[in-house]
Amino acid sequence: GQQVMQIPQYQHVQEGEDFTTYCNSSTTLSNIQWYKQRPGGHPVFLIQLVKSGEVKKQKRLTFQFGEAKKNSSLHITATQTTDVGTYFCAGSDYKLSFGAGTTVTVRA
Amino acid sequence: NAGVMQNPRHLVRRRGQEARLRCSPMKGHSHVYWYRQLPEEGLKFMVYLQKENIIDESGMPKERFSAEFPKEGPSILRIQQVVRGDSAAYFCASSPKGGPTDTQYFGPGTRLTVL
């Protein structure tokens, strides 16, 4: 099955700074989905990328799907305290194969 | 428009007891997925069900675990003779069509603690 790896595992960010989390797959993905999970909460769908080289933006969040459809990234600009949580990427072939996530903490 | 509902939200069991976790999908969704999340880890797929059918149970342990999604009522994940290693958060998700590009909507989860 699909194996999805994410780095870094932890990201400590100063409020106002930017950061990027990366996702890599051992196989070509038909699509990739990103979720956010707050501490003690459940995964909440953020976005889905389907096309090779696709870039999508949601306010301060920029999502990118690699040309080979084997990697993806999430870039957050001007980090806020509301960005705290764990960000997961997941490959989908109807069941989701999640990466281990990047847990983000923010220093005010 | 209610989202995915799971109950109980927290469940405590002693070793050897049975745990029953319930999931009601979003209205109009006939595809249900169960995932398990150990502390500090990502979610791991367990089983995918449609009404009255198990489509894929490749992620579910062959012993002690079973799942169903009857024609009427919620989907049930059942764990018999629980052990400490079963302690985890169990999330249910539902989707409308079941295809690879279908968005899955997650419930709040059931946190199982085995004493």
Tab-separated table of C-alpha atoms in Angstrom:
chain	number	residue	atom	x	y	z
A	1	GLY	CA	0.000	0.000	0.000
A	2	GLN	CA	0.888	3.655	-0.033
A	3	GLN	CA	3.475	4.902	2.427
A	4	VAL	CA	3.417	8.586	3.151
A	5	MET	CA	6.151	10.331	5.112
A	6	GLN	CA	6.044	13.818	6.566
A	7	ILE	CA	8.774	16.132	7.801
A	8	PRO	CA	9.429	17.728	10.134
A	9	GLN	CA	7.634	15.895	12.932
A	10	TYR	CA	7.642	19.022	15.094
A	11	GLN	CA	7.732	22.668	14.099
A	12	HIS	CA	8.197	25.399	16.706
A	13	VAL	CA	7.451	28.742	15.127
A	14	GLN	CA	7.671	32.323	16.306
A	15	GLU	CA	4.376	34.114	15.788
A	16	GLY	CA	4.519	36.010	12.524
A	17	GLU	CA	7.082	33.732	10.865
A	18	ASP	CA	6.550	31.386	7.937
A	19	PHE	CA	7.080	27.636	7.804
A	20	THR	CA	6.679	24.695	5.462
A	21	THR	CA	5.823	21.052	6.054
A	22	TYR	CA	6.639	18.388	3.475
A	23	CYS	CA	5.001	15.172	2.468
A	24	ASN	CA	6.582	12.384	0.379
A	25	SER	CA	5.118	9.195	-0.976
A	26	SER	CA	6.821	5.986	-2.059
A	27	THR	CA	4.337	5.677	-4.934
A	28	THR	CA	2.539	7.999	-7.322
A	29	LEU	CA	-0.609	9.375	-5.740
A	30	SER	CA	-3.924	9.855	-7.498
A	31	ASN	CA	-4.558	12.752	-5.150
A	32	ILE	CA	-3.420	14.083	-1.815
A	33	GLN	CA	-5.520	15.488	0.981
A	34	TRP	CA	-4.492	17.696	3.893
A	35	TYR	CA	-6.108	17.666	7.320
A	36	LYS	CA	-5.616	19.667	10.509
A	37	GLN	CA	-6.135	18.208	13.962
A	38	ARG	CA	-6.219	20.439	17.022
A	39	PRO	CA	-5.038	18.963	20.348
A	40	GLY	CA	-7.750	16.628	21.622
A	41	GLY	CA	-9.751	17.100	18.445
A	42	HIS	CA	-10.456	15.238	15.263
A	43	PRO	CA	-9.011	15.646	11.742
A	44	VAL	CA	-10.646	18.434	9.783
A	45	PHE	CA	-10.382	18.428	6.007
A	46	LEU	CA	-8.426	21.367	4.593
A	47	ILE	CA	-7.932	20.705	0.902
A	48	GLN	CA	-7.469	18.138	-1.865
A	49	LEU	CA	-4.923	18.305	-4.683
A	50	VAL	CA	-5.445	16.187	-7.781
A	51	LYS	CA	-3.455	17.586	-10.706
A	52	SER	CA	0.289	17.375	-11.235
A	53	GLY	CA	1.934	20.653	-10.184
A	54	GLU	CA	-1.294	21.977	-8.707
A	55	VAL	CA	-1.103	24.930	-6.316
A	56	LYS	CA	-4.008	26.013	-4.138
A	57	LYS	CA	-4.247	28.816	-1.605
A	58	GLN	CA	-6.444	29.303	1.411
A	59	LYS	CA	-5.714	32.709	2.948
A	60	ARG	CA	-2.264	32.244	4.556
A	61	LEU	CA	-1.985	28.562	3.570
A	62	THR	CA	-0.451	27.478	0.253
A	63	PHE	CA	-0.654	23.842	-0.822
A	64	GLN	CA	1.401	22.350	-3.630
A	65	PHE	CA	1.359	18.977	-5.405
A	66	GLY	CA	4.590	17.879	-7.049
A	67	GLU	CA	4.971	17.379	-10.784
A	68	ALA	CA	5.503	13.639	-10.315
A	69	LYS	CA	2.543	13.450	-7.890
A	70	LYS	CA	4.768	11.881	-5.243
A	71	ASN	CA	5.243	14.838	-2.952
A	72	SER	CA	3.338	17.763	-1.548
A	73	SER	CA	3.930	20.739	0.698
A	74	LEU	CA	1.986	23.080	2.935
A	75	HIS	CA	3.387	26.562	3.472
A	76	ILE	CA	1.932	28.854	6.131
A	77	THR	CA	2.818	32.539	6.159
A	78	ALA	CA	2.632	34.916	9.122
A	79	THR	CA	1.905	32.136	11.607
A	80	GLN	CA	-0.774	32.868	14.202
A	81	THR	CA	-1.638	31.134	17.472
A	82	THR	CA	-4.732	29.736	15.763
A	83	ASP	CA	-2.421	27.684	13.518
A	84	VAL	CA	-1.477	25.445	16.447
A	85	GLY	CA	-2.218	21.781	15.804
A	86	THR	CA	-1.035	18.806	13.802
A	87	TYR	CA	-1.147	18.923	10.016
A	88	PHE	CA	-1.515	15.619	8.220
A	89	CYS	CA	-1.189	14.796	4.565
A	90	ALA	CA	-2.896	11.668	3.280
A	91	GLY	CA	-2.755	9.780	0.030
A	92	SER	CA	-6.105	8.445	-1.051
A	93	ASP	CA	-7.116	5.381	-3.006
A	94	TYR	CA	-10.517	5.504	-1.227
A	95	LYS	CA	-8.825	4.699	2.079
A	96	LEU	CA	-6.565	7.404	3.435
A	97	SER	CA	-2.901	6.666	4.108
A	98	PHE	CA	-1.824	9.304	6.583
A	99	GLY	CA	1.624	10.644	7.221
A	100	ALA	CA	2.730	10.918	10.848
A	101	GLY	CA	1.913	14.621	10.855
A	102	THR	CA	3.729	17.840	11.661
A	103	THR	CA	2.849	19.197	15.099
A	104	VAL	CA	3.031	22.973	15.165
A	105	THR	CA	3.506	25.088	18.274
A	106	VAL	CA	3.635	28.866	18.190
A	107	ARG	CA	5.673	31.186	20.415
A	108	ALA	CA	3.860	34.452	21.019
B	1	ASN	CA	-26.996	19.440	9.172
B	2	ALA	CA	-25.420	17.099	11.697
B	3	GLY	CA	-21.903	15.907	11.074
B	4	VAL	CA	-20.521	12.471	11.772
B	5	MET	CA	-21.494	11.364	15.250
B	6	GLN	CA	-19.617	8.933	17.418
B	7	ASN	CA	-20.401	7.587	20.835
B	8	PRO	CA	-19.294	7.196	23.431
B	9	ARG	CA	-16.677	9.949	23.326
B	10	HIS	CA	-14.706	8.279	26.111
B	11	LEU	CA	-14.773	4.617	27.044
B	12	VAL	CA	-12.932	2.876	29.854
B	13	ARG	CA	-12.686	-0.889	29.891
B	14	ARG	CA	-10.763	-3.432	31.934
B	15	ARG	CA	-8.634	-6.027	30.224
B	16	GLY	CA	-10.765	-8.847	28.873
B	17	GLN	CA	-13.952	-6.799	28.502
B	18	GLU	CA	-15.655	-5.878	25.249
B	19	ALA	CA	-15.723	-2.418	23.698
B	20	ARG	CA	-18.438	-1.271	21.300
B	21	LEU	CA	-17.907	1.933	19.383
B	22	ARG	CA	-20.716	3.506	17.375
B	23	CYS	CA	-20.647	5.777	14.363
B	24	SER	CA	-23.513	7.512	12.603
B	25	PRO	CA	-22.414	8.932	9.243
B	26	MET	CA	-23.452	12.273	7.853
B	27	LYS	CA	-26.888	12.362	6.290
B	28	GLY	CA	-26.718	11.051	2.750
B	29	HIS	CA	-23.390	9.260	3.263
B	30	SER	CA	-23.371	5.512	2.789
B	31	HIS	CA	-19.598	4.946	3.058
B	32	VAL	CA	-17.962	4.587	6.456
B	33	TYR	CA	-14.294	4.240	7.378
B	34	TRP	CA	-12.706	3.463	10.724
B	35	TYR	CA	-9.235	4.665	11.689
B	36	ARG	CA	-7.144	4.188	14.814
B	37	GLN	CA	-4.755	6.773	16.231
B	38	LEU	CA	-2.166	5.908	18.834
B	39	PRO	CA	-0.723	8.777	20.920
B	40	GLU	CA	1.699	10.981	18.959
B	41	GLU	CA	1.012	9.073	15.734
B	42	GLY	CA	-0.963	9.476	12.542
B	43	LEU	CA	-4.215	7.732	11.803
B	44	LYS	CA	-4.109	4.162	10.542
B	45	PHE	CA	-6.840	2.768	8.320
B	46	MET	CA	-8.751	-0.167	9.771
B	47	VAL	CA	-11.866	-0.930	7.731
B	48	TYR	CA	-14.125	0.458	5.013
B	49	LEU	CA	-17.814	-0.399	4.912
B	50	GLN	CA	-20.850	0.346	2.836
B	51	LYS	CA	-24.350	-0.428	3.979
B	52	GLU	CA	-24.396	-4.127	4.958
B	53	ASN	CA	-21.041	-4.788	3.256
B	54	ILE	CA	-17.416	-4.819	4.333
B	55	ILE	CA	-15.441	-3.496	1.366
B	56	ASP	CA	-11.910	-3.528	2.780
B	57	GLU	CA	-10.822	-4.771	6.204
B	58	SER	CA	-7.132	-5.011	5.423
B	59	GLY	CA	-6.136	-2.710	8.297
B	60	MET	CA	-8.096	-4.477	10.975
B	61	PRO	CA	-6.487	-7.116	13.234
B	62	LYS	CA	-7.877	-10.533	12.344
B	63	GLU	CA	-8.591	-11.489	15.914
B	64	ARG	CA	-10.863	-9.758	18.429
B	65	PHE	CA	-11.876	-6.926	16.055
B	66	SER	CA	-15.010	-6.813	13.941
B	67	ALA	CA	-17.050	-4.144	12.217
B	68	GLU	CA	-20.508	-3.876	10.764
B	69	PHE	CA	-22.716	-1.301	9.088
B	70	PRO	CA	-26.277	-2.637	9.148
B	71	LYS	CA	-29.095	-1.532	6.902
B	72	GLU	CA	-30.603	0.373	9.798
B	73	GLY	CA	-28.631	2.052	12.543
B	74	PRO	CA	-25.045	3.114	13.104
B	75	SER	CA	-21.825	1.390	12.145
B	76	ILE	CA	-20.326	-0.577	15.031
B	77	LEU	CA	-16.669	-1.329	15.707
B	78	ARG	CA	-16.420	-4.133	18.214
B	79	ILE	CA	-13.316	-5.114	20.143
B	80	GLN	CA	-13.522	-8.292	22.170
B	81	GLN	CA	-11.282	-9.157	25.112
B	82	VAL	CA	-9.557	-5.793	25.077
B	83	VAL	CA	-5.875	-5.505	25.961
B	84	ARG	CA	-3.858	-2.457	27.043
B	85	GLY	CA	-2.472	-2.067	23.529
B	86	ASP	CA	-5.998	-1.342	22.270
B	87	SER	CA	-5.954	1.993	24.115
B	88	ALA	CA	-6.199	4.612	21.389
B	89	ALA	CA	-8.496	7.118	19.728
B	90	TYR	CA	-10.820	5.509	17.200
B	91	PHE	CA	-12.147	7.808	14.502
B	92	CYS	CA	-14.945	7.156	12.110
B	93	ALA	CA	-15.260	9.031	8.810
B	94	SER	CA	-17.973	9.056	6.194
B	95	SER	CA	-18.158	10.062	2.553
B	96	PRO	CA	-20.932	10.242	-0.033
B	97	LYS	CA	-19.485	8.235	-2.938
B	98	GLY	CA	-16.502	6.212	-1.772
B	99	GLY	CA	-14.104	7.058	-4.578
B	100	PRO	CA	-10.430	8.058	-4.204
B	101	THR	CA	-11.223	11.763	-4.566
B	102	ASP	CA	-14.109	11.680	-2.127
B	103	THR	CA	-13.700	13.938	0.895
B	104	GLN	CA	-13.940	12.039	4.170
B	105	TYR	CA	-15.547	13.824	7.103
B	106	PHE	CA	-14.401	12.717	10.517
B	107	GLY	CA	-16.358	12.308	13.708
B	108	PRO	CA	-15.106	13.493	17.108
B	109	GLY	CA	-13.657	10.083	17.918
B	110	THR	CA	-13.939	7.617	20.794
B	111	ARG	CA	-11.024	7.622	23.230
B	112	LEU	CA	-10.673	4.072	24.531
B	113	THR	CA	-8.684	3.458	27.701
B	114	VAL	CA	-7.991	-0.097	28.780
B	115	LEU	CA	-7.034	-0.506	32.436
